[in-house]
mmCIF file of N, CA and C in Angstrom:
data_model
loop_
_atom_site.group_PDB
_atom_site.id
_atom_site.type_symbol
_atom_site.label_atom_id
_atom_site.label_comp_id
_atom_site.label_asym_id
_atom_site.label_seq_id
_atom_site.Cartn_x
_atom_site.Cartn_y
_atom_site.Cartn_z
ATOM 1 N N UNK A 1 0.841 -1.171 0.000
ATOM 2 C CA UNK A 1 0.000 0.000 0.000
ATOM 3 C C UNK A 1 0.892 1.242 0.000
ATOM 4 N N UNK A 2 0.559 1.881 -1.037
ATOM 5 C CA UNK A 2 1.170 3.589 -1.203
ATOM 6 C C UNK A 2 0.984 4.528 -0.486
ATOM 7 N N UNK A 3 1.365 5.151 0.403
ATOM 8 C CA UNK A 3 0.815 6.690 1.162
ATOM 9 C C UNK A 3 1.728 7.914 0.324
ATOM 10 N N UNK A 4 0.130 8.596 0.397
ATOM 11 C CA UNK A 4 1.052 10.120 -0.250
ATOM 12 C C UNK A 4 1.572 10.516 0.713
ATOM 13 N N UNK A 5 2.420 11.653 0.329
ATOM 14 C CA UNK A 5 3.650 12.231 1.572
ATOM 15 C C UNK A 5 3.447 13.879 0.787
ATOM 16 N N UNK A 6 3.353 14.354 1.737
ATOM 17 C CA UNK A 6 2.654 15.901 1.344
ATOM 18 C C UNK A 6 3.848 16.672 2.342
ATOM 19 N N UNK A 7 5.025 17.360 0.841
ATOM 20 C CA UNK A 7 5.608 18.187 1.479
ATOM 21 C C UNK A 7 5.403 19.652 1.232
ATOM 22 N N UNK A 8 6.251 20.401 2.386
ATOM 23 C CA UNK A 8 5.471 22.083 2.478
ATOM 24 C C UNK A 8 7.108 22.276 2.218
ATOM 25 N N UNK A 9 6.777 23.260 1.025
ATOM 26 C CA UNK A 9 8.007 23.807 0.796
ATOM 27 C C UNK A 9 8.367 25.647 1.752
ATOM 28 N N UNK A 10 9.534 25.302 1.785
ATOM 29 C CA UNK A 10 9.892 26.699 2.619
ATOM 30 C C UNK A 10 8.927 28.128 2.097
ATOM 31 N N UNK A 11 9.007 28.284 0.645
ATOM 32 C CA UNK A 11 8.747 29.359 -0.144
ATOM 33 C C UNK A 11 7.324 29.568 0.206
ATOM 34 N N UNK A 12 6.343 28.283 0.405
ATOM 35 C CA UNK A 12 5.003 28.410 0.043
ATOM 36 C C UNK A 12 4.441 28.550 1.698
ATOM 37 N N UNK A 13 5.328 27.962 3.024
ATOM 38 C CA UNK A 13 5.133 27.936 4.089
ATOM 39 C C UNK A 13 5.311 29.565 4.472
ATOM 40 N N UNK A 14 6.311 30.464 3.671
ATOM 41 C CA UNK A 14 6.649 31.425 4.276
ATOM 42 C C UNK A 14 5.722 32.731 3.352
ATOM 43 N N UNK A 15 5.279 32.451 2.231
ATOM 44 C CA UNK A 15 3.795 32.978 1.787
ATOM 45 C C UNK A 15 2.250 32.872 2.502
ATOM 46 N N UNK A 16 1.902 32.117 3.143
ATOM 47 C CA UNK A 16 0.918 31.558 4.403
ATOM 48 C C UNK A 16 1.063 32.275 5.201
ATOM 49 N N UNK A 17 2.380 32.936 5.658
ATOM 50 C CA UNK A 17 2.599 33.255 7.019
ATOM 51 C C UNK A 17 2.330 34.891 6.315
ATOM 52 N N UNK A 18 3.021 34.969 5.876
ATOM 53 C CA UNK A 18 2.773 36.538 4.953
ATOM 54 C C UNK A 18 1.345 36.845 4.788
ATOM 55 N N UNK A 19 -0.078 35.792 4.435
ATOM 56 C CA UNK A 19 -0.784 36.318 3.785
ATOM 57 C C UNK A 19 -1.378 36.421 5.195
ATOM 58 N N UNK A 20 -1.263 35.866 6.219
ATOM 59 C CA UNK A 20 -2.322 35.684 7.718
ATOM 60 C C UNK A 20 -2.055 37.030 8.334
ATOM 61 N N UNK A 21 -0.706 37.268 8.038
ATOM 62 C CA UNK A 21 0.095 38.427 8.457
ATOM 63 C C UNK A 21 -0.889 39.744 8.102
ATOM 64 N N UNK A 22 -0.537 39.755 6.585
ATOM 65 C CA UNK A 22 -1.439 40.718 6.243
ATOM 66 C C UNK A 22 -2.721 40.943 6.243
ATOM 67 N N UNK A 23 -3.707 39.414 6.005
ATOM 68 C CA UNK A 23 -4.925 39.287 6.608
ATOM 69 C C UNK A 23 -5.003 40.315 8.161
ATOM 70 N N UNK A 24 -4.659 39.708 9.044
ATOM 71 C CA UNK A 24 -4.836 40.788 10.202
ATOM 72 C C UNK A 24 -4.648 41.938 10.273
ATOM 73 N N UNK A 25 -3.569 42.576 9.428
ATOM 74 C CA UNK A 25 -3.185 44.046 9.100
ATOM 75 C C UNK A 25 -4.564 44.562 8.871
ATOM 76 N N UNK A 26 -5.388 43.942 7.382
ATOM 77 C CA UNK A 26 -6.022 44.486 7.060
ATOM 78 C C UNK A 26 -7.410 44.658 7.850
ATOM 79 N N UNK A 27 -7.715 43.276 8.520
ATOM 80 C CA UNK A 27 -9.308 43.336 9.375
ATOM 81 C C UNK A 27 -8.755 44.533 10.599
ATOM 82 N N UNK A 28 -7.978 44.380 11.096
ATOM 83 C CA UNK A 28 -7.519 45.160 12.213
ATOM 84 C C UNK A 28 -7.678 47.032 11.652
ATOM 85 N N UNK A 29 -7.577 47.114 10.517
ATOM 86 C CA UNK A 29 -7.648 48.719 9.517
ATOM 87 C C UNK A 29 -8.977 48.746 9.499
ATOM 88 N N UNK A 30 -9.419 47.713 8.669
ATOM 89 C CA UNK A 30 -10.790 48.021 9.056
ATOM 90 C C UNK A 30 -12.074 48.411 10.404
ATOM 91 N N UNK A 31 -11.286 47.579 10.964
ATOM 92 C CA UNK A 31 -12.317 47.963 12.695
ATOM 93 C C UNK A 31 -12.034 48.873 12.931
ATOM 94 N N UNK A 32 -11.060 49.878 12.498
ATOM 95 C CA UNK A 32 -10.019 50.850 12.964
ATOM 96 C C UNK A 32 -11.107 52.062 13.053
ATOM 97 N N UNK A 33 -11.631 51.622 11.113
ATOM 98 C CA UNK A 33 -11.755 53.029 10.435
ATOM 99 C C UNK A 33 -13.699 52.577 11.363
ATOM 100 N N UNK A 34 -13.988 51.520 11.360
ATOM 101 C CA UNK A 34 -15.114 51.259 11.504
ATOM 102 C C UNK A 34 -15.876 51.507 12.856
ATOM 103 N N UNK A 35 -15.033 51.543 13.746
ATOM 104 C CA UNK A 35 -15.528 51.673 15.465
ATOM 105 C C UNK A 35 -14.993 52.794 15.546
ATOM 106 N N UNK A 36 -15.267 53.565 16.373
ATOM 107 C CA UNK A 36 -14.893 54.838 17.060
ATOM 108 C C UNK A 36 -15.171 54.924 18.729
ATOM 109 N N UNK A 37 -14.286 56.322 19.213
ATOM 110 C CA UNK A 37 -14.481 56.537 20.523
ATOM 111 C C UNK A 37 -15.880 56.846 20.948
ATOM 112 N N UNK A 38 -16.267 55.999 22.174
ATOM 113 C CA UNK A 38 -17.486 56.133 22.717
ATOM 114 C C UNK A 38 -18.564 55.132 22.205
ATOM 115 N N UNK A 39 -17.965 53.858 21.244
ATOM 116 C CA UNK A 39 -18.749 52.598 20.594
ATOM 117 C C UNK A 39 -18.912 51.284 21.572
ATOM 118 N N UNK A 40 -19.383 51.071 22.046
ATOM 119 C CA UNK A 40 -19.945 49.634 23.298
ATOM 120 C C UNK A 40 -19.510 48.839 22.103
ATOM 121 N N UNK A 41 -18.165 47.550 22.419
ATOM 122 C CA UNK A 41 -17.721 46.617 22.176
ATOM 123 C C UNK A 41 -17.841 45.657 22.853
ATOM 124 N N UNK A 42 -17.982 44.362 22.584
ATOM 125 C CA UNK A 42 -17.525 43.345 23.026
ATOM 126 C C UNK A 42 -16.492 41.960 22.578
ATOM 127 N N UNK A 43 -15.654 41.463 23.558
ATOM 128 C CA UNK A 43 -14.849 40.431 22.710
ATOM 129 C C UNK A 43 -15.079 39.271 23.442
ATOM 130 N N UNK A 44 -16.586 38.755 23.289
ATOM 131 C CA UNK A 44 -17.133 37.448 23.401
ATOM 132 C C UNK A 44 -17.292 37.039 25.228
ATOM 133 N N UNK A 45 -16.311 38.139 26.051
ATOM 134 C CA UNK A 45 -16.763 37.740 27.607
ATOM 135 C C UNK A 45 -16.941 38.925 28.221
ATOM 136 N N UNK A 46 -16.788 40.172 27.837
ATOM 137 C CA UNK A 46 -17.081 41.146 28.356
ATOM 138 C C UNK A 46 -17.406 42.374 27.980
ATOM 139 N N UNK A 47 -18.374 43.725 28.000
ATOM 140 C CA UNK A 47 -18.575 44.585 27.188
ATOM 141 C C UNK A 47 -18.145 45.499 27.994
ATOM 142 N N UNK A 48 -17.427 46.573 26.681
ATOM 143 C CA UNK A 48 -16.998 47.607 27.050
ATOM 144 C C UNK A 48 -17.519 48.842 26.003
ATOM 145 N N UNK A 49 -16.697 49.780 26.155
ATOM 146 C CA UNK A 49 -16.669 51.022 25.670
ATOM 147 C C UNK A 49 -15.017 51.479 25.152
ATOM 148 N N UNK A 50 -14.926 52.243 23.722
ATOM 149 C CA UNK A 50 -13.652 52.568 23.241
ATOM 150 C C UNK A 50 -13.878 53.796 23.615
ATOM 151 N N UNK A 51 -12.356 54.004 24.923
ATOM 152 C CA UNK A 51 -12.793 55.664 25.355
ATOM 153 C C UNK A 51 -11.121 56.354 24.417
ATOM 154 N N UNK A 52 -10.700 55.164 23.750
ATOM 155 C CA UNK A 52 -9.432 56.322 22.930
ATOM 156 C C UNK A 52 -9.074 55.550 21.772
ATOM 157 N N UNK A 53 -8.781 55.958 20.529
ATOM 158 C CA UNK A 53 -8.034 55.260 19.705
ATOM 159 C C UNK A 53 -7.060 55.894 19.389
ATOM 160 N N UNK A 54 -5.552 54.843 18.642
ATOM 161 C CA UNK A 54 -4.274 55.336 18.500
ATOM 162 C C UNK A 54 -3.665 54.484 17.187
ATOM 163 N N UNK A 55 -2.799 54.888 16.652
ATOM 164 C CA UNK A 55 -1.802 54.581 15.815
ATOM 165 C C UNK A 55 -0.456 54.330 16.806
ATOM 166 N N UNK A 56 0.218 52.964 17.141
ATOM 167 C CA UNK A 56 1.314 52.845 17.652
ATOM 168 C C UNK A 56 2.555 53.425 17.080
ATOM 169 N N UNK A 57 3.868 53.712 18.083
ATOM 170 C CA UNK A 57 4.953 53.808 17.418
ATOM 171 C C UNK A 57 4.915 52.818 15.900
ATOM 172 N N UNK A 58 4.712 51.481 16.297
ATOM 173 C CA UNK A 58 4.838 50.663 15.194
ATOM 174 C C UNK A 58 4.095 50.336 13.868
ATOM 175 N N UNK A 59 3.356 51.566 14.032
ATOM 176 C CA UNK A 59 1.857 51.512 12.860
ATOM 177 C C UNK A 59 0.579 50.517 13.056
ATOM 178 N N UNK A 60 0.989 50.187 14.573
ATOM 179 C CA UNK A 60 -0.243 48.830 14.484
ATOM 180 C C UNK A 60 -1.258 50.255 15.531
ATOM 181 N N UNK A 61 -2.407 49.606 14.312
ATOM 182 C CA UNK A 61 -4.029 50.711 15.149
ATOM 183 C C UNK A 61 -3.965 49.325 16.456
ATOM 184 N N UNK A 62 -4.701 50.667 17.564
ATOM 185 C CA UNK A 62 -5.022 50.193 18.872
ATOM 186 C C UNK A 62 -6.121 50.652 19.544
ATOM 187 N N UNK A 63 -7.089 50.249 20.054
ATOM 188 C CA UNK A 63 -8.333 50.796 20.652
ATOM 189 C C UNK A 63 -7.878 50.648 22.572
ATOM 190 N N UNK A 64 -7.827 51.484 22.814
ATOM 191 C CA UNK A 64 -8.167 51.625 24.415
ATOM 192 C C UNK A 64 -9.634 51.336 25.186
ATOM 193 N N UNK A 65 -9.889 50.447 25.259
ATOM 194 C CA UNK A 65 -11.386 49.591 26.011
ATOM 195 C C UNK A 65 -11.350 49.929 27.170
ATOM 196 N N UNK A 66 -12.540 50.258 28.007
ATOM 197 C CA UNK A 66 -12.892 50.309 29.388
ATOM 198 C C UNK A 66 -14.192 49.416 29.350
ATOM 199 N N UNK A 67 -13.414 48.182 30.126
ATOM 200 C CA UNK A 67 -14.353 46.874 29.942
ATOM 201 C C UNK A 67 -15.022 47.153 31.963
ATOM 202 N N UNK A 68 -16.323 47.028 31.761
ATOM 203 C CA UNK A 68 -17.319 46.936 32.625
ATOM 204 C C UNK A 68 -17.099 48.024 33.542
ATOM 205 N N UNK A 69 -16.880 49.141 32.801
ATOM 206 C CA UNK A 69 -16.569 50.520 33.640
ATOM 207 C C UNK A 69 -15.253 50.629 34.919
ATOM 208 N N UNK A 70 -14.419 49.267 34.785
ATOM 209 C CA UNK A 70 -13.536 49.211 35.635
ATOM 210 C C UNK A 70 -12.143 48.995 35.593
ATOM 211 N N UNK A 71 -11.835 48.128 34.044
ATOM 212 C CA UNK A 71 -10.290 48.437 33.631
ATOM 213 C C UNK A 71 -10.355 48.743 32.341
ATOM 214 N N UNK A 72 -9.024 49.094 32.214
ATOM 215 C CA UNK A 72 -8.577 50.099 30.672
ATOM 216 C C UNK A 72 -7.640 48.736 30.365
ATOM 217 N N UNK A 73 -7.605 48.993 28.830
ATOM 218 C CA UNK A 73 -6.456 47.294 28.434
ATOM 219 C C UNK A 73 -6.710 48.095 26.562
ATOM 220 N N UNK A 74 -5.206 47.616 26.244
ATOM 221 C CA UNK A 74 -5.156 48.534 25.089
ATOM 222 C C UNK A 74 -5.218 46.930 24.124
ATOM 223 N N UNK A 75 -6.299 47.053 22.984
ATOM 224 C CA UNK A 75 -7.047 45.583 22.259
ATOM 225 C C UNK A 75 -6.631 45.982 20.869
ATOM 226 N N UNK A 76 -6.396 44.859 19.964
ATOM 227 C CA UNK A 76 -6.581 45.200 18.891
ATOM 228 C C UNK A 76 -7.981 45.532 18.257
ATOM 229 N N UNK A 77 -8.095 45.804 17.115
ATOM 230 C CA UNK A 77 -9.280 46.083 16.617
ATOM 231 C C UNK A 77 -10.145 44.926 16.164
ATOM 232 N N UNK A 78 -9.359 44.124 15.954
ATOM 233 C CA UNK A 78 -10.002 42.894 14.675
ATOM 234 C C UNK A 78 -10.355 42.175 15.732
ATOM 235 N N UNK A 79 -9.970 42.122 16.871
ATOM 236 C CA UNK A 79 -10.903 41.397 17.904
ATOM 237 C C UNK A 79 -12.107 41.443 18.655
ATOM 238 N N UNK A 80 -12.413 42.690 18.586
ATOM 239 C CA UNK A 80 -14.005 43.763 18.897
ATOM 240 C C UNK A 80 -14.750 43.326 17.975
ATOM 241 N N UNK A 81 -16.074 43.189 18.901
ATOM 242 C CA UNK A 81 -17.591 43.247 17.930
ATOM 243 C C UNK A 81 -17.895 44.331 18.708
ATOM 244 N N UNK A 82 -18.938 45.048 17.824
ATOM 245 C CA UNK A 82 -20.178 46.515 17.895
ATOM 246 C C UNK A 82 -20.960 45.261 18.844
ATOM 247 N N UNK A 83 -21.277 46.517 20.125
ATOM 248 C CA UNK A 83 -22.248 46.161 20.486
ATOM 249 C C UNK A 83 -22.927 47.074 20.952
ATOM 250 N N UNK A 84 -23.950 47.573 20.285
ATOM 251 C CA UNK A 84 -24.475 48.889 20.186
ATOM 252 C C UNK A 84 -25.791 48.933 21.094
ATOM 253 N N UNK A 85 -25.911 47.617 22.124
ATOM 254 C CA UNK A 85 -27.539 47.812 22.572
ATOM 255 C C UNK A 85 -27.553 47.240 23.662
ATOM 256 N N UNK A 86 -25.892 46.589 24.532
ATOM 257 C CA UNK A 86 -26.309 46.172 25.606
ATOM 258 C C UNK A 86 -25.538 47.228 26.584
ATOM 259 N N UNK A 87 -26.139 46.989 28.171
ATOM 260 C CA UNK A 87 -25.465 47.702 29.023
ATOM 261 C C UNK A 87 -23.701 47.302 29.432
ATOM 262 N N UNK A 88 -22.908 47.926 29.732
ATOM 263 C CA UNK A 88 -21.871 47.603 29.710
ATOM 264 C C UNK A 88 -21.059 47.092 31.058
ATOM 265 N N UNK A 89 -21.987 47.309 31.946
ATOM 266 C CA UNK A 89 -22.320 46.450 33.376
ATOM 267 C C UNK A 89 -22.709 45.402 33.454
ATOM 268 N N UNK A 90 -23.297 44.369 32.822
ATOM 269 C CA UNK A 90 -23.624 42.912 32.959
ATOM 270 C C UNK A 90 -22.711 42.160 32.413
ATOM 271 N N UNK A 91 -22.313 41.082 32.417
ATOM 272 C CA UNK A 91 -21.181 40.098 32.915
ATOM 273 C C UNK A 91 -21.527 39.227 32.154
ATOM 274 N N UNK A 92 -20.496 38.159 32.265
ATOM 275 C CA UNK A 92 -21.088 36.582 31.846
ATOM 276 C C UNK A 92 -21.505 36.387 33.393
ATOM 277 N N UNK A 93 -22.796 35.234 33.145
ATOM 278 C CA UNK A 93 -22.951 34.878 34.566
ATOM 279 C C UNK A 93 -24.351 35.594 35.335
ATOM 280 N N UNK A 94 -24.525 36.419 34.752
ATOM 281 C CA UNK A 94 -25.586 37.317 35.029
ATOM 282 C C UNK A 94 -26.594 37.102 34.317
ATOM 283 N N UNK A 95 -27.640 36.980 34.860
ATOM 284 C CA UNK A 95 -29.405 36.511 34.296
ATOM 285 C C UNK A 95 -29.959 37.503 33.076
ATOM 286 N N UNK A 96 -30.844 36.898 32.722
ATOM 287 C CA UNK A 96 -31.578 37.000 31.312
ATOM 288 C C UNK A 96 -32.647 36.601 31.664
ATOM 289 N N UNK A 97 -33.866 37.252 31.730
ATOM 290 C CA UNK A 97 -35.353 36.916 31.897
ATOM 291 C C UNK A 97 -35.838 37.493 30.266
ATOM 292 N N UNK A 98 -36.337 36.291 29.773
ATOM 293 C CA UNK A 98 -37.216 36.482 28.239
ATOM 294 C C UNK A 98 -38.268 37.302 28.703
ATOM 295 N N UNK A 99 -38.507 38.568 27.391
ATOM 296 C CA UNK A 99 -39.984 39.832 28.094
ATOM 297 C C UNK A 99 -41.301 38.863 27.353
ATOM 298 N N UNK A 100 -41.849 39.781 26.914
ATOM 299 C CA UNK A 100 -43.511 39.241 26.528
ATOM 300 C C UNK A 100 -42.904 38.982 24.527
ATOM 301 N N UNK A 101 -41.999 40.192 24.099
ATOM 302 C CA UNK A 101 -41.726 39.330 22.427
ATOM 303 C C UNK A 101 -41.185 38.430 22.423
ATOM 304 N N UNK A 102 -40.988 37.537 23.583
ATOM 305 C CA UNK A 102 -40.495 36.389 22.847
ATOM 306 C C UNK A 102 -41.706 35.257 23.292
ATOM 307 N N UNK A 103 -42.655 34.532 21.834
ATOM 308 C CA UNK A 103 -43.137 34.551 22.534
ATOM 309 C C UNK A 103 -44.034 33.304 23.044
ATOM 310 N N UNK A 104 -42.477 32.047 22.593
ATOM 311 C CA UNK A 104 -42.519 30.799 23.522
ATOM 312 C C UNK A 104 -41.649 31.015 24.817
ATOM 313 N N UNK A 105 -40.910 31.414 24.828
ATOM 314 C CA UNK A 105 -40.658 31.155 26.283
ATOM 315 C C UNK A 105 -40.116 32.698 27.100
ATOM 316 N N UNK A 106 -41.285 33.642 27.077
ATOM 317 C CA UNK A 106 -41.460 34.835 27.672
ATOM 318 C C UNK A 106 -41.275 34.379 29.287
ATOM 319 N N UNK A 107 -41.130 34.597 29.916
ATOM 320 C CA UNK A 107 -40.616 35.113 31.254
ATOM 321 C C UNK A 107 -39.798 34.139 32.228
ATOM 322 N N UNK A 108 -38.879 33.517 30.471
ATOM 323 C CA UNK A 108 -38.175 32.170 31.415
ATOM 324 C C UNK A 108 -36.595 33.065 31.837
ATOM 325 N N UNK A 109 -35.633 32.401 32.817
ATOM 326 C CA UNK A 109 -34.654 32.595 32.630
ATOM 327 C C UNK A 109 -33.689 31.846 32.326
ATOM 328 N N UNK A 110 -32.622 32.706 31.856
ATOM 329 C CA UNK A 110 -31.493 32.255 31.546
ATOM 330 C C UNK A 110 -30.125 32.736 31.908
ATOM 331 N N UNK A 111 -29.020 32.236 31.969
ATOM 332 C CA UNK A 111 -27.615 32.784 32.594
ATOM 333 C C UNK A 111 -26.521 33.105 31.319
ATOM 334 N N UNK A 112 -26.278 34.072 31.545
ATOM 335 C CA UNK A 112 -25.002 34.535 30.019
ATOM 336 C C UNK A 112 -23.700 33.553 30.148
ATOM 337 N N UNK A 113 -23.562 32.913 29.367
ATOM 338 C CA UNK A 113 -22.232 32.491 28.680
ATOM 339 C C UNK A 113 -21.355 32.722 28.217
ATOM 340 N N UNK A 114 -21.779 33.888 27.320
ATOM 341 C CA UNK A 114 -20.821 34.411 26.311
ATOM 342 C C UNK A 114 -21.895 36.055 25.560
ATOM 343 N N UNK A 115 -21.206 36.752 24.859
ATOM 344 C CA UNK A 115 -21.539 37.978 24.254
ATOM 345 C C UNK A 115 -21.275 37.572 22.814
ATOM 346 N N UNK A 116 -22.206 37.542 21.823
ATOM 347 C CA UNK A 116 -21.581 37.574 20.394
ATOM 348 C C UNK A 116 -21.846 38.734 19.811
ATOM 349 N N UNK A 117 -21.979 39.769 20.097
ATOM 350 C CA UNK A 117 -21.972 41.131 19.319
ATOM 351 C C UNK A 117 -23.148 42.060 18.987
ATOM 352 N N UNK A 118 -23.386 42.770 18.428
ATOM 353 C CA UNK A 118 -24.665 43.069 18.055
ATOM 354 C C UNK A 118 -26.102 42.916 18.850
ATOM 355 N N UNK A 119 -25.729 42.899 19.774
ATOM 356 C CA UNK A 119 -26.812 42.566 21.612
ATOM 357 C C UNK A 119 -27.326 41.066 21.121
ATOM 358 N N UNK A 120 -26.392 39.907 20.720
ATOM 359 C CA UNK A 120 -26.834 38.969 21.097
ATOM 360 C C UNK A 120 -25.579 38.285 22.069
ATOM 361 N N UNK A 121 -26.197 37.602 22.674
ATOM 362 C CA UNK A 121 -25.860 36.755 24.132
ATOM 363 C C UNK A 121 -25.838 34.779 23.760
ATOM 364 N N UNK A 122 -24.952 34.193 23.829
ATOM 365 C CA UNK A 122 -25.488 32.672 24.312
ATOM 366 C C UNK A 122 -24.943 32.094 25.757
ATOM 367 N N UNK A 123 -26.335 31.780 26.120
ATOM 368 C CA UNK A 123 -26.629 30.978 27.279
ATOM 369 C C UNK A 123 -26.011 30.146 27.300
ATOM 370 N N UNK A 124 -26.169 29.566 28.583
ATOM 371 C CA UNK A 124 -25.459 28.667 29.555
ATOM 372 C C UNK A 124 -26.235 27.189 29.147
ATOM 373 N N UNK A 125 -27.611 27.456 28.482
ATOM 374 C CA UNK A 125 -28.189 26.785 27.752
ATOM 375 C C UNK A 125 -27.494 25.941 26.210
ATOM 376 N N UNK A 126 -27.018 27.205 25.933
ATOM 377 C CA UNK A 126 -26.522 26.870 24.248
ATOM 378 C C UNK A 126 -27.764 27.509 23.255
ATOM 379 N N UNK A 127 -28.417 28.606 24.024
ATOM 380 C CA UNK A 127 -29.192 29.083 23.206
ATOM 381 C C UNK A 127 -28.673 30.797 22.624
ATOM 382 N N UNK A 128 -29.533 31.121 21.739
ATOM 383 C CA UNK A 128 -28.809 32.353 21.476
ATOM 384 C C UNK A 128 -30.322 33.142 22.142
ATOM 385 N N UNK A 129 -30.138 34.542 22.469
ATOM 386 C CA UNK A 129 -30.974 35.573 22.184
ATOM 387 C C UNK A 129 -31.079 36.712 21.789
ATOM 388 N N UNK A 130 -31.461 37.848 21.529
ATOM 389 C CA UNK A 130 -31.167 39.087 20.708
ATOM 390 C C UNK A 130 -31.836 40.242 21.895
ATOM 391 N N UNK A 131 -30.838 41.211 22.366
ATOM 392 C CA UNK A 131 -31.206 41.881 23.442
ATOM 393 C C UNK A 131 -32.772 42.889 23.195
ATOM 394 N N UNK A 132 -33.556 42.467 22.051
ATOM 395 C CA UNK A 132 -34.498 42.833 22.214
ATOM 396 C C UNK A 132 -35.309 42.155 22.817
ATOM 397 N N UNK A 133 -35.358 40.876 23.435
ATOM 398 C CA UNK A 133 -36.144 39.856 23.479
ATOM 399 C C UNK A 133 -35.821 39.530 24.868
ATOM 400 N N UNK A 134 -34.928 40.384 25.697
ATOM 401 C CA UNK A 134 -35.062 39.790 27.582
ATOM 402 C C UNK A 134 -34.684 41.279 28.351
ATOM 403 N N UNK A 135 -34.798 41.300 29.480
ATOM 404 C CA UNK A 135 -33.969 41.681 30.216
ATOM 405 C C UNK A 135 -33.075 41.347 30.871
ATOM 406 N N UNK A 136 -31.908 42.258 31.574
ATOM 407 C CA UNK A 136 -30.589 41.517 31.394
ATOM 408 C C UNK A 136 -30.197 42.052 33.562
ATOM 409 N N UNK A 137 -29.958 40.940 34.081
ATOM 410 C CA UNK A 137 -30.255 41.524 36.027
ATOM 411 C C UNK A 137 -28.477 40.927 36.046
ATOM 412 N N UNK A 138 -28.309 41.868 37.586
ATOM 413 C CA UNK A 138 -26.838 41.559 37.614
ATOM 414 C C UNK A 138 -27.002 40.620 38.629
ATOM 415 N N UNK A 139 -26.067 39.582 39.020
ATOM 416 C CA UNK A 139 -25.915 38.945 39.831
ATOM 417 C C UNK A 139 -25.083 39.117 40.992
ATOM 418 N N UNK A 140 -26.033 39.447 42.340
ATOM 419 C CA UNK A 140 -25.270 39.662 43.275
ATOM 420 C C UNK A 140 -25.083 38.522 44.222
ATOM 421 N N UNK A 141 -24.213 38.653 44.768
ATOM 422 C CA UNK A 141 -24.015 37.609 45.716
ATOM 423 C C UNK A 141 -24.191 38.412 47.406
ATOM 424 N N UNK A 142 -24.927 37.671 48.228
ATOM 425 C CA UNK A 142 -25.228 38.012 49.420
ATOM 426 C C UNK A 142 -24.119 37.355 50.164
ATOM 427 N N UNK A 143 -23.184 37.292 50.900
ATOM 428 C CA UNK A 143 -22.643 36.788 51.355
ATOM 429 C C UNK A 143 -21.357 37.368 52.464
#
């Protein structure tokens, strides 16, 4: 029995690396030109706000985030989603009660998992929802 043998030549390994390279250059330009100061972001666990943007010594664009009104952390761009509709105080971990439009399972709850952008949320469920469709409670702990 024959096995193919699949080799990577230097030239074509070091074109790959070039094009991923520049791939990110370019999504990262784009979020650049596309988000601005004072835009509610999120990068899948926490939402913030861009309170500065910059051009580095090194030409790489940089957004300055103030994630949940409490730290500053300088992000690339291409890693931000718009999130233009949720509060920037709720967490993963923090409840989701469905309102009256949604309108099989209106006044169930649910716990955040994750942020995917655009005010949608997936649960702890594995469900998605669209922040028109719950309200969003913080979770305190009594203790």
């Amino acid at each position: 029995m024959k096995t193919a043998i699949s080799l990577k030549y230097p030239k074509e390994t070091q074109w790959q690396e070039n094009y991923a390279i520049l791939t990110e250059q370019i999504d990262n330009l784009r979020s650049y030109l596309q988000l601005g100061v004072g835009t509610k972001v999120t990068d899948g666990k926490k939402i913030g706000i861009i309170i500065d943007k910059k051009i580095s010594l090194t030409d790489i664009p940089e957004f300055i985030v103030l994630w949940s009104g409490k730290l500053t952390q300088i992000e690339e761009p291409r890693r931000l989603k718009l999130e233009p509709l949720m509060n920037p105080t709720i967490q993963i971990g923090d409840a989701i009660v469905l309102n009256a439009k949604h309108q099989t399972e209106a006044g169930e709850r649910f716990e955040i998992k994750e942020f995917q952008g655009n005010g949608w949320v997936l649960t702890t469920t594995d469900q998605q929802f669209h922040s028109d469709y719950f309200y969003a409670f913080k979770m305190v702990s009594h203790g």
